[in-house]
Amino acid sequence: MQNSMTEMILPYLCGVTFMLKVVGATFNTSDCPIILEYPKETIGPNTILQKHESALLILLGFGGFSVILALIHNAIRKYVFHDAHNLDTAFDAGGNISTSLTAVTVASQMFWPADILQSATLATKLGVSGAFWYAVGVIINIFIFPIFSVHFKTRAPGAKTYLQIIYARYGMKAHIVFCCFALVTNLVIMTALLLAGKTTIQSVTENVSEEYTLLIMATLFGSYSLIGGIGTTFYVSYFNAFLAYVALTVFFTKVLYNNTSRFLDIGDISNIYNVVSCVEGSGGNSLMSFRSESGIVYGIVGFFVASSMVYCDQAAWQSRIAAKPMQGVWGFILAGLMWIAIPSTLGNTTGMAYLTLSAKNGTHLLTASQIDQGLVSPLIAEAVLGPAGGIMILCMVSMALMSTGSGEVMAVSSIIVYDIYQTYLRPFRRNLGPSNCVLCGKASKPDTDTSTNEIDVCQCPSVTSCKQCIDDILHRGINKSTDGSISTYKCPVHGPYRMYQDHLIDFKNWCIIWVAICIIPFGLIIFSSGIDLNWIFFVGAIVTIPAFPAVVLAIMWVKQTSKGIIAGGIAGLLTGIAATLITATRYDGGLSNFVVNTSQEYSILAGSCCSFGISFIVCIVVSALTNKIKTKADADAEWQKMYDIENPLNPWEKTFREELKGQHYDKKPSFDQMAAAFRRVKHIAYISGGISIVLFTFVIPGILASVPVLDEAQFQVWIMLNQAWTVIMGIIAIVAPPVEEFLKIRKQRRKNKDHVVNEPMVST
């Protein structure tokens, strides 16, 4: 009993001792420079919740809220857009997401739980340059993506995964290799999510086990993914951004502008500057300088890490291809502007506050290991805001976990459904050619071809004009046998494929359930391995970076070949791992200190650069030597492989019908017609993306790096600019999405009233 009481009281007494020590201390500038040593051990943040309290907050609070959002989304798709019973809707949310909702979702899903913790970690280690260079490395990818998304949506408008493009262009071998890369990418991101979730939940919850945290996260990820599909993640992402901006505004106001704080140097920017400017950074560098070699290294590494996550993560593609090209372009640009406000402001606020309190304490408040685990943000939130701060961080991480984690569950499920089960295990029609109709197996007739024998080409009517399909859909509710199964559809052309799609929908639901369940044993393996958030965030990405060049070139370069992408991917993987290990051996302890030395800045820089560089070079060289593209006709035939990807029950032509007004075509527009319809969008993507990249890669970094060390006035301007930008982006993120969503729903309801039988209903 006595030991139990001691265990309960000790953390509280340690926390009180820390508070008294820091509050009562006064800072003397004559103490400069301050060299902070790491303590051998520390208790870290105090726990503020019991297990049942955190469970109620996360599962019933956020989990229940997300389920309600899922039900609302399902109702909208069912009663307004009439496409709820559609496999594609589960993975692209109808393919017509608004600009602001796209922006909020991209920003929210890029704002991984790791960002809440990792940006503060880098700011703690490197000062003002840490969070900034990290943000620059990531945001470049967001601004590049509009260019690729336009080409993706116009060259493969029917594709739901980028792996479908790999299969259509390069065949089975390349497809299998990149399915492995895609799944590894999902595992790396899921690992980061689980580690971030574990760190946060355990930092605020008393006596919580690893199994408990995994059970909560698995339930959280799987529950509303099962109910609402990818569309629900858009709604949850909106509320994630809503909470993040509101909480961040409260947090930086309390840290930087609250003169009644119990900490003498917290609550005033000038006081924080006076303290932190005296703290000596790594290698003797100033923490008030953007001329940080380590910061630039992390920026370069961050670019490669974000590249692998953005371009090789199916969850990222699903969110980004759910919008039309124009909405996607502006959505991505706005997303970049929204996203950069969060890690930059949060990292600077928590990092500067942590360094201030550590300087007053005389040593770091956390061990080096705890900093790498991401405990800076929870510690400062709790120290400054009390128990409410810990709950605030838990809420932010929980919402980010729901947004990103559900996306990963849906991504793995979509790969299993589309790229494994539908392609290899149970295809509707085996040995189907790339240009053959999936319904009848005959060759699809090109719009301009008039010489082909009518008997040898597909004569299947479009589902949008099939009267028997209309009858099947209208009577779906009564076409059930007594055991609840759907009876055979009456349409002889589309009916069998509808039955097949119904089976895939059921299989999709089971996939989501099993993927969510598998999170628990996978998480236990990860937790027992001893890796931390910092390691998986940077080193783990090295195994996914080799896929980045091949995925981009598959959409952009017609001469890329199967041999090229396989050779490039494997060569990049092997050289990246080798470079990381070789560089790690140069640090003290070598590979015997594996986790620490492989995550050193130059180890991950060498691994990232070699992974990308070798993969890119080998892919280009081998493809140049093995491609058979000689004429424009050859190039057109190659692009046509991607263009022919389509679900016959949900023709992509319907989605773009408004943009294709004035074009004359049979079932779908030609490749050239599609390119012409979106030529203006491509120009906008190149111009807006190019300007944004130049601004955030050269102009702003150049201005900041021109100042050797920030003085107090410059530091205040920098911090206030970050805060002002956060408030502006927060207002846009909170107001714009619900307004656009309301207008879109109202527009669709008017269309429904104008048509006795509307077309979206036919496609379900």
PDB file of N, CA, C and O in Angstrom, residues 689-738:
ATOM      1  N   GLY A 689       1.688  26.456 -59.725  1.00  0.00           N
ATOM      2  CA  GLY A 689       2.640  25.594 -59.035  1.00  0.00           C
ATOM      3  C   GLY A 689       4.053  26.136 -59.123  1.00  0.00           C
ATOM      4  O   GLY A 689       4.796  26.132 -58.132  1.00  0.00           O
ATOM      5  N   GLY A 690       4.429  26.623 -60.312  1.00  0.00           N
ATOM      6  CA  GLY A 690       5.774  27.168 -60.491  1.00  0.00           C
ATOM      7  C   GLY A 690       6.021  28.396 -59.632  1.00  0.00           C
ATOM      8  O   GLY A 690       7.075  28.523 -58.991  1.00  0.00           O
ATOM      9  N   ILE A 691       5.050  29.306 -59.606  1.00  0.00           N
ATOM     10  CA  ILE A 691       5.198  30.516 -58.785  1.00  0.00           C
ATOM     11  C   ILE A 691       5.313  30.148 -57.307  1.00  0.00           C
ATOM     12  O   ILE A 691       6.155  30.694 -56.575  1.00  0.00           O
ATOM     13  N   SER A 692       4.481  29.231 -56.861  1.00  0.00           N
ATOM     14  CA  SER A 692       4.505  28.830 -55.449  1.00  0.00           C
ATOM     15  C   SER A 692       5.830  28.177 -55.082  1.00  0.00           C
ATOM     16  O   SER A 692       6.393  28.437 -54.008  1.00  0.00           O
ATOM     17  N   ILE A 693       6.343  27.336 -55.979  1.00  0.00           N
ATOM     18  CA  ILE A 693       7.616  26.662 -55.703  1.00  0.00           C
ATOM     19  C   ILE A 693       8.753  27.670 -55.620  1.00  0.00           C
ATOM     20  O   ILE A 693       9.591  27.620 -54.706  1.00  0.00           O
ATOM     21  N   VAL A 694       8.795  28.595 -56.569  1.00  0.00           N
ATOM     22  CA  VAL A 694       9.849  29.620 -56.552  1.00  0.00           C
ATOM     23  C   VAL A 694       9.753  30.463 -55.284  1.00  0.00           C
ATOM     24  O   VAL A 694      10.765  30.769 -54.635  1.00  0.00           O
ATOM     25  N   LEU A 695       8.538  30.816 -54.906  1.00  0.00           N
ATOM     26  CA  LEU A 695       8.342  31.669 -53.733  1.00  0.00           C
ATOM     27  C   LEU A 695       8.823  30.988 -52.458  1.00  0.00           C
ATOM     28  O   LEU A 695       9.550  31.591 -51.656  1.00  0.00           O
ATOM     29  N   PHE A 696       8.442  29.715 -52.281  1.00  0.00           N
ATOM     30  CA  PHE A 696       8.749  29.039 -51.020  1.00  0.00           C
ATOM     31  C   PHE A 696      10.077  28.286 -51.046  1.00  0.00           C
ATOM     32  O   PHE A 696      10.548  27.850 -49.994  1.00  0.00           O
ATOM     33  N   THR A 697      10.674  28.129 -52.231  1.00  0.00           N
ATOM     34  CA  THR A 697      11.962  27.441 -52.305  1.00  0.00           C
ATOM     35  C   THR A 697      13.126  28.416 -52.378  1.00  0.00           C
ATOM     36  O   THR A 697      14.206  28.130 -51.844  1.00  0.00           O
ATOM     37  N   PHE A 698      12.914  29.556 -53.024  1.00  0.00           N
ATOM     38  CA  PHE A 698      14.020  30.481 -53.241  1.00  0.00           C
ATOM     39  C   PHE A 698      13.805  31.851 -52.594  1.00  0.00           C
ATOM     40  O   PHE A 698      14.676  32.344 -51.878  1.00  0.00           O
ATOM     41  N   VAL A 699      12.648  32.464 -52.832  1.00  0.00           N
ATOM     42  CA  VAL A 699      12.451  33.844 -52.394  1.00  0.00           C
ATOM     43  C   VAL A 699      12.422  33.951 -50.869  1.00  0.00           C
ATOM     44  O   VAL A 699      13.252  34.651 -50.259  1.00  0.00           O
ATOM     45  N   ILE A 700      11.466  33.271 -50.241  1.00  0.00           N
ATOM     46  CA  ILE A 700      11.340  33.370 -48.781  1.00  0.00           C
ATOM     47  C   ILE A 700      12.566  32.810 -48.067  1.00  0.00           C
ATOM     48  O   ILE A 700      13.118  33.473 -47.173  1.00  0.00           O
ATOM     49  N   PRO A 701      13.055  31.607 -48.419  1.00  0.00           N
ATOM     50  CA  PRO A 701      14.280  31.127 -47.765  1.00  0.00           C
ATOM     51  C   PRO A 701      15.471  32.051 -47.993  1.00  0.00           C
ATOM     52  O   PRO A 701      16.298  32.244 -47.089  1.00  0.00           O
ATOM     53  N   GLY A 702      15.560  32.637 -49.198  1.00  0.00           N
ATOM     54  CA  GLY A 702      16.669  33.551 -49.472  1.00  0.00           C
ATOM     55  C   GLY A 702      16.626  34.782 -48.591  1.00  0.00           C
ATOM     56  O   GLY A 702      17.659  35.238 -48.079  1.00  0.00           O
ATOM     57  N   ILE A 703      15.431  35.329 -48.406  1.00  0.00           N
ATOM     58  CA  ILE A 703      15.288  36.507 -47.545  1.00  0.00           C
ATOM     59  C   ILE A 703      15.663  36.169 -46.105  1.00  0.00           C
ATOM     60  O   ILE A 703      16.403  36.906 -45.441  1.00  0.00           O
ATOM     61  N   LEU A 704      15.170  35.045 -45.615  1.00  0.00           N
ATOM     62  CA  LEU A 704      15.440  34.665 -44.227  1.00  0.00           C
ATOM     63  C   LEU A 704      16.911  34.311 -44.015  1.00  0.00           C
ATOM     64  O   LEU A 704      17.502  34.657 -42.987  1.00  0.00           O
ATOM     65  N   ALA A 705      17.498  33.621 -44.986  1.00  0.00           N
ATOM     66  CA  ALA A 705      18.900  33.226 -44.840  1.00  0.00           C
ATOM     67  C   ALA A 705      19.851  34.403 -45.008  1.00  0.00           C
ATOM     68  O   ALA A 705      21.029  34.302 -44.642  1.00  0.00           O
ATOM     69  N   SER A 706      19.362  35.515 -45.547  1.00  0.00           N
ATOM     70  CA  SER A 706      20.228  36.691 -45.707  1.00  0.00           C
ATOM     71  C   SER A 706      20.548  37.350 -44.371  1.00  0.00           C
ATOM     72  O   SER A 706      21.473  38.154 -44.279  1.00  0.00           O
ATOM     73  N   VAL A 707      19.776  37.011 -43.344  1.00  0.00           N
ATOM     74  CA  VAL A 707      20.016  37.559 -42.005  1.00  0.00           C
ATOM     75  C   VAL A 707      20.835  36.540 -41.214  1.00  0.00           C
ATOM     76  O   VAL A 707      20.358  35.436 -40.965  1.00  0.00           O
ATOM     77  N   PRO A 708      22.064  36.872 -40.821  1.00  0.00           N
ATOM     78  CA  PRO A 708      22.903  35.891 -40.106  1.00  0.00           C
ATOM     79  C   PRO A 708      22.242  35.372 -38.833  1.00  0.00           C
ATOM     80  O   PRO A 708      22.124  34.165 -38.632  1.00  0.00           O
ATOM     81  N   VAL A 709      21.826  36.294 -37.977  1.00  0.00           N
ATOM     82  CA  VAL A 709      21.153  35.934 -36.729  1.00  0.00           C
ATOM     83  C   VAL A 709      20.033  36.940 -36.500  1.00  0.00           C
ATOM     84  O   VAL A 709      20.243  38.154 -36.612  1.00  0.00           O
ATOM     85  N   LEU A 710      18.843  36.446 -36.193  1.00  0.00           N
ATOM     86  CA  LEU A 710      17.706  37.334 -35.974  1.00  0.00           C
ATOM     87  C   LEU A 710      17.904  38.156 -34.704  1.00  0.00           C
ATOM     88  O   LEU A 710      18.275  37.617 -33.655  1.00  0.00           O
ATOM     89  N   ASP A 711      17.659  39.469 -34.818  1.00  0.00           N
ATOM     90  CA  ASP A 711      17.616  40.262 -33.594  1.00  0.00           C
ATOM     91  C   ASP A 711      16.199  40.195 -33.031  1.00  0.00           C
ATOM     92  O   ASP A 711      15.314  39.544 -33.598  1.00  0.00           O
ATOM     93  N   GLU A 712      15.969  40.876 -31.934  1.00  0.00           N
ATOM     94  CA  GLU A 712      14.677  40.750 -31.261  1.00  0.00           C
ATOM     95  C   GLU A 712      13.523  41.230 -32.130  1.00  0.00           C
ATOM     96  O   GLU A 712      12.472  40.580 -32.207  1.00  0.00           O
ATOM     97  N   ALA A 713      13.709  42.355 -32.824  1.00  0.00           N
ATOM     98  CA  ALA A 713      12.639  42.890 -33.672  1.00  0.00           C
ATOM     99  C   ALA A 713      12.332  41.938 -34.825  1.00  0.00           C
ATOM    100  O   ALA A 713      11.164  41.702 -35.159  1.00  0.00           O
ATOM    101  N   GLN A 714      13.375  41.387 -35.441  1.00  0.00           N
ATOM    102  CA  GLN A 714      13.170  40.457 -36.554  1.00  0.00           C
ATOM    103  C   GLN A 714      12.493  39.170 -36.080  1.00  0.00           C
ATOM    104  O   GLN A 714      11.640  38.614 -36.770  1.00  0.00           O
ATOM    105  N   PHE A 715      12.875  38.710 -34.902  1.00  0.00           N
ATOM    106  CA  PHE A 715      12.245  37.512 -34.342  1.00  0.00           C
ATOM    107  C   PHE A 715      10.760  37.752 -34.093  1.00  0.00           C
ATOM    108  O   PHE A 715       9.915  36.895 -34.398  1.00  0.00           O
ATOM    109  N   GLN A 716      10.434  38.918 -33.550  1.00  0.00           N
ATOM    110  CA  GLN A 716       9.028  39.238 -33.301  1.00  0.00           C
ATOM    111  C   GLN A 716       8.233  39.307 -34.601  1.00  0.00           C
ATOM    112  O   GLN A 716       7.107  38.804 -34.677  1.00  0.00           O
ATOM    113  N   VAL A 717       8.824  39.914 -35.632  1.00  0.00           N
ATOM    114  CA  VAL A 717       8.142  39.995 -36.926  1.00  0.00           C
ATOM    115  C   VAL A 717       7.889  38.598 -37.481  1.00  0.00           C
ATOM    116  O   VAL A 717       6.796  38.294 -37.983  1.00  0.00           O
ATOM    117  N   TRP A 718       8.896  37.723 -37.386  1.00  0.00           N
ATOM    118  CA  TRP A 718       8.759  36.363 -37.911  1.00  0.00           C
ATOM    119  C   TRP A 718       7.655  35.597 -37.178  1.00  0.00           C
ATOM    120  O   TRP A 718       6.803  34.955 -37.804  1.00  0.00           O
ATOM    121  N   ILE A 719       7.662  35.682 -35.868  1.00  0.00           N
ATOM    122  CA  ILE A 719       6.652  34.973 -35.083  1.00  0.00           C
ATOM    123  C   ILE A 719       5.259  35.525 -35.370  1.00  0.00           C
ATOM    124  O   ILE A 719       4.291  34.769 -35.548  1.00  0.00           O
ATOM    125  N   MET A 720       5.136  36.831 -35.457  1.00  0.00           N
ATOM    126  CA  MET A 720       3.824  37.440 -35.686  1.00  0.00           C
ATOM    127  C   MET A 720       3.312  37.159 -37.096  1.00  0.00           C
ATOM    128  O   MET A 720       2.106  36.992 -37.303  1.00  0.00           O
ATOM    129  N   LEU A 721       4.213  37.086 -38.079  1.00  0.00           N
ATOM    130  CA  LEU A 721       3.792  36.716 -39.432  1.00  0.00           C
ATOM    131  C   LEU A 721       3.243  35.293 -39.451  1.00  0.00           C
ATOM    132  O   LEU A 721       2.233  35.013 -40.107  1.00  0.00           O
ATOM    133  N   ASN A 722       3.910  34.395 -38.752  1.00  0.00           N
ATOM    134  CA  ASN A 722       3.417  33.021 -38.650  1.00  0.00           C
ATOM    135  C   ASN A 722       2.024  32.982 -38.041  1.00  0.00           C
ATOM    136  O   ASN A 722       1.130  32.275 -38.527  1.00  0.00           O
ATOM    137  N   GLN A 723       1.843  33.744 -36.987  1.00  0.00           N
ATOM    138  CA  GLN A 723       0.556  33.733 -36.298  1.00  0.00           C
ATOM    139  C   GLN A 723      -0.543  34.356 -37.154  1.00  0.00           C
ATOM    140  O   GLN A 723      -1.672  33.842 -37.206  1.00  0.00           O
ATOM    141  N   ALA A 724      -0.229  35.454 -37.824  1.00  0.00           N
ATOM    142  CA  ALA A 724      -1.225  36.104 -38.681  1.00  0.00           C
ATOM    143  C   ALA A 724      -1.645  35.171 -39.812  1.00  0.00           C
ATOM    144  O   ALA A 724      -2.837  35.068 -40.147  1.00  0.00           O
ATOM    145  N   TRP A 725      -0.662  34.487 -40.391  1.00  0.00           N
ATOM    146  CA  TRP A 725      -0.971  33.551 -41.476  1.00  0.00           C
ATOM    147  C   TRP A 725      -1.831  32.399 -40.970  1.00  0.00           C
ATOM    148  O   TRP A 725      -2.749  31.940 -41.658  1.00  0.00           O
ATOM    149  N   THR A 726      -1.555  31.944 -39.757  1.00  0.00           N
ATOM    150  CA  THR A 726      -2.355  30.871 -39.166  1.00  0.00           C
ATOM    151  C   THR A 726      -3.802  31.301 -38.992  1.00  0.00           C
ATOM    152  O   THR A 726      -4.737  30.545 -39.296  1.00  0.00           O
ATOM    153  N   VAL A 727      -4.012  32.513 -38.518  1.00  0.00           N
ATOM    154  CA  VAL A 727      -5.375  33.010 -38.308  1.00  0.00           C
ATOM    155  C   VAL A 727      -6.112  33.150 -39.642  1.00  0.00           C
ATOM    156  O   VAL A 727      -7.277  32.744 -39.776  1.00  0.00           O
ATOM    157  N   ILE A 728      -5.435  33.697 -40.656  1.00  0.00           N
ATOM    158  CA  ILE A 728      -6.069  33.881 -41.968  1.00  0.00           C
ATOM    159  C   ILE A 728      -6.454  32.537 -42.574  1.00  0.00           C
ATOM    160  O   ILE A 728      -7.581  32.332 -43.040  1.00  0.00           O
ATOM    161  N   MET A 729      -5.506  31.600 -42.578  1.00  0.00           N
ATOM    162  CA  MET A 729      -5.789  30.279 -43.140  1.00  0.00           C
ATOM    163  C   MET A 729      -6.844  29.548 -42.319  1.00  0.00           C
ATOM    164  O   MET A 729      -7.652  28.782 -42.854  1.00  0.00           O
ATOM    165  N   GLY A 730      -6.841  29.780 -41.012  1.00  0.00           N
ATOM    166  CA  GLY A 730      -7.849  29.157 -40.166  1.00  0.00           C
ATOM    167  C   GLY A 730      -9.252  29.618 -40.515  1.00  0.00           C
ATOM    168  O   GLY A 730     -10.193  28.814 -40.561  1.00  0.00           O
ATOM    169  N   ILE A 731      -9.405  30.904 -40.765  1.00  0.00           N
ATOM    170  CA  ILE A 731     -10.722  31.442 -41.141  1.00  0.00           C
ATOM    171  C   ILE A 731     -11.198  30.819 -42.452  1.00  0.00           C
ATOM    172  O   ILE A 731     -12.353  30.396 -42.583  1.00  0.00           O
ATOM    173  N   ILE A 732     -10.289  30.743 -43.433  1.00  0.00           N
ATOM    174  CA  ILE A 732     -10.653  30.146 -44.727  1.00  0.00           C
ATOM    175  C   ILE A 732     -11.010  28.674 -44.553  1.00  0.00           C
ATOM    176  O   ILE A 732     -12.011  28.188 -45.102  1.00  0.00           O
ATOM    177  N   ALA A 733     -10.195  27.954 -43.788  1.00  0.00           N
ATOM    178  CA  ALA A 733     -10.418  26.519 -43.601  1.00  0.00           C
ATOM    179  C   ALA A 733     -11.719  26.230 -42.865  1.00  0.00           C
ATOM    180  O   ALA A 733     -12.367  25.204 -43.113  1.00  0.00           O
ATOM    181  N   ILE A 734     -12.119  27.117 -41.979  1.00  0.00           N
ATOM    182  CA  ILE A 734     -13.328  26.887 -41.187  1.00  0.00           C
ATOM    183  C   ILE A 734     -14.589  27.296 -41.941  1.00  0.00           C
ATOM    184  O   ILE A 734     -15.621  26.616 -41.872  1.00  0.00           O
ATOM    185  N   VAL A 735     -14.519  28.370 -42.712  1.00  0.00           N
ATOM    186  CA  VAL A 735     -15.724  28.929 -43.341  1.00  0.00           C
ATOM    187  C   VAL A 735     -15.996  28.334 -44.723  1.00  0.00           C
ATOM    188  O   VAL A 735     -17.142  27.976 -45.042  1.00  0.00           O
ATOM    189  N   ALA A 736     -14.965  28.222 -45.560  1.00  0.00           N
ATOM    190  CA  ALA A 736     -15.185  27.887 -46.970  1.00  0.00           C
ATOM    191  C   ALA A 736     -15.767  26.495 -47.221  1.00  0.00           C
ATOM    192  O   ALA A 736     -16.721  26.359 -48.006  1.00  0.00           O
ATOM    193  N   PRO A 737     -15.250  25.416 -46.622  1.00  0.00           N
ATOM    194  CA  PRO A 737     -15.762  24.076 -46.963  1.00  0.00           C
ATOM    195  C   PRO A 737     -17.251  23.875 -46.731  1.00  0.00           C
ATOM    196  O   PRO A 737     -17.941  23.367 -47.631  1.00  0.00           O
ATOM    197  N   PRO A 738     -17.810  24.234 -45.566  1.00  0.00           N
ATOM    198  CA  PRO A 738     -19.255  24.009 -45.412  1.00  0.00           C
ATOM    199  C   PRO A 738     -20.093  24.834 -46.378  1.00  0.00           C
ATOM    200  O   PRO A 738     -21.152  24.381 -46.826  1.00  0.00           O
TER     201      PRO A 738
END
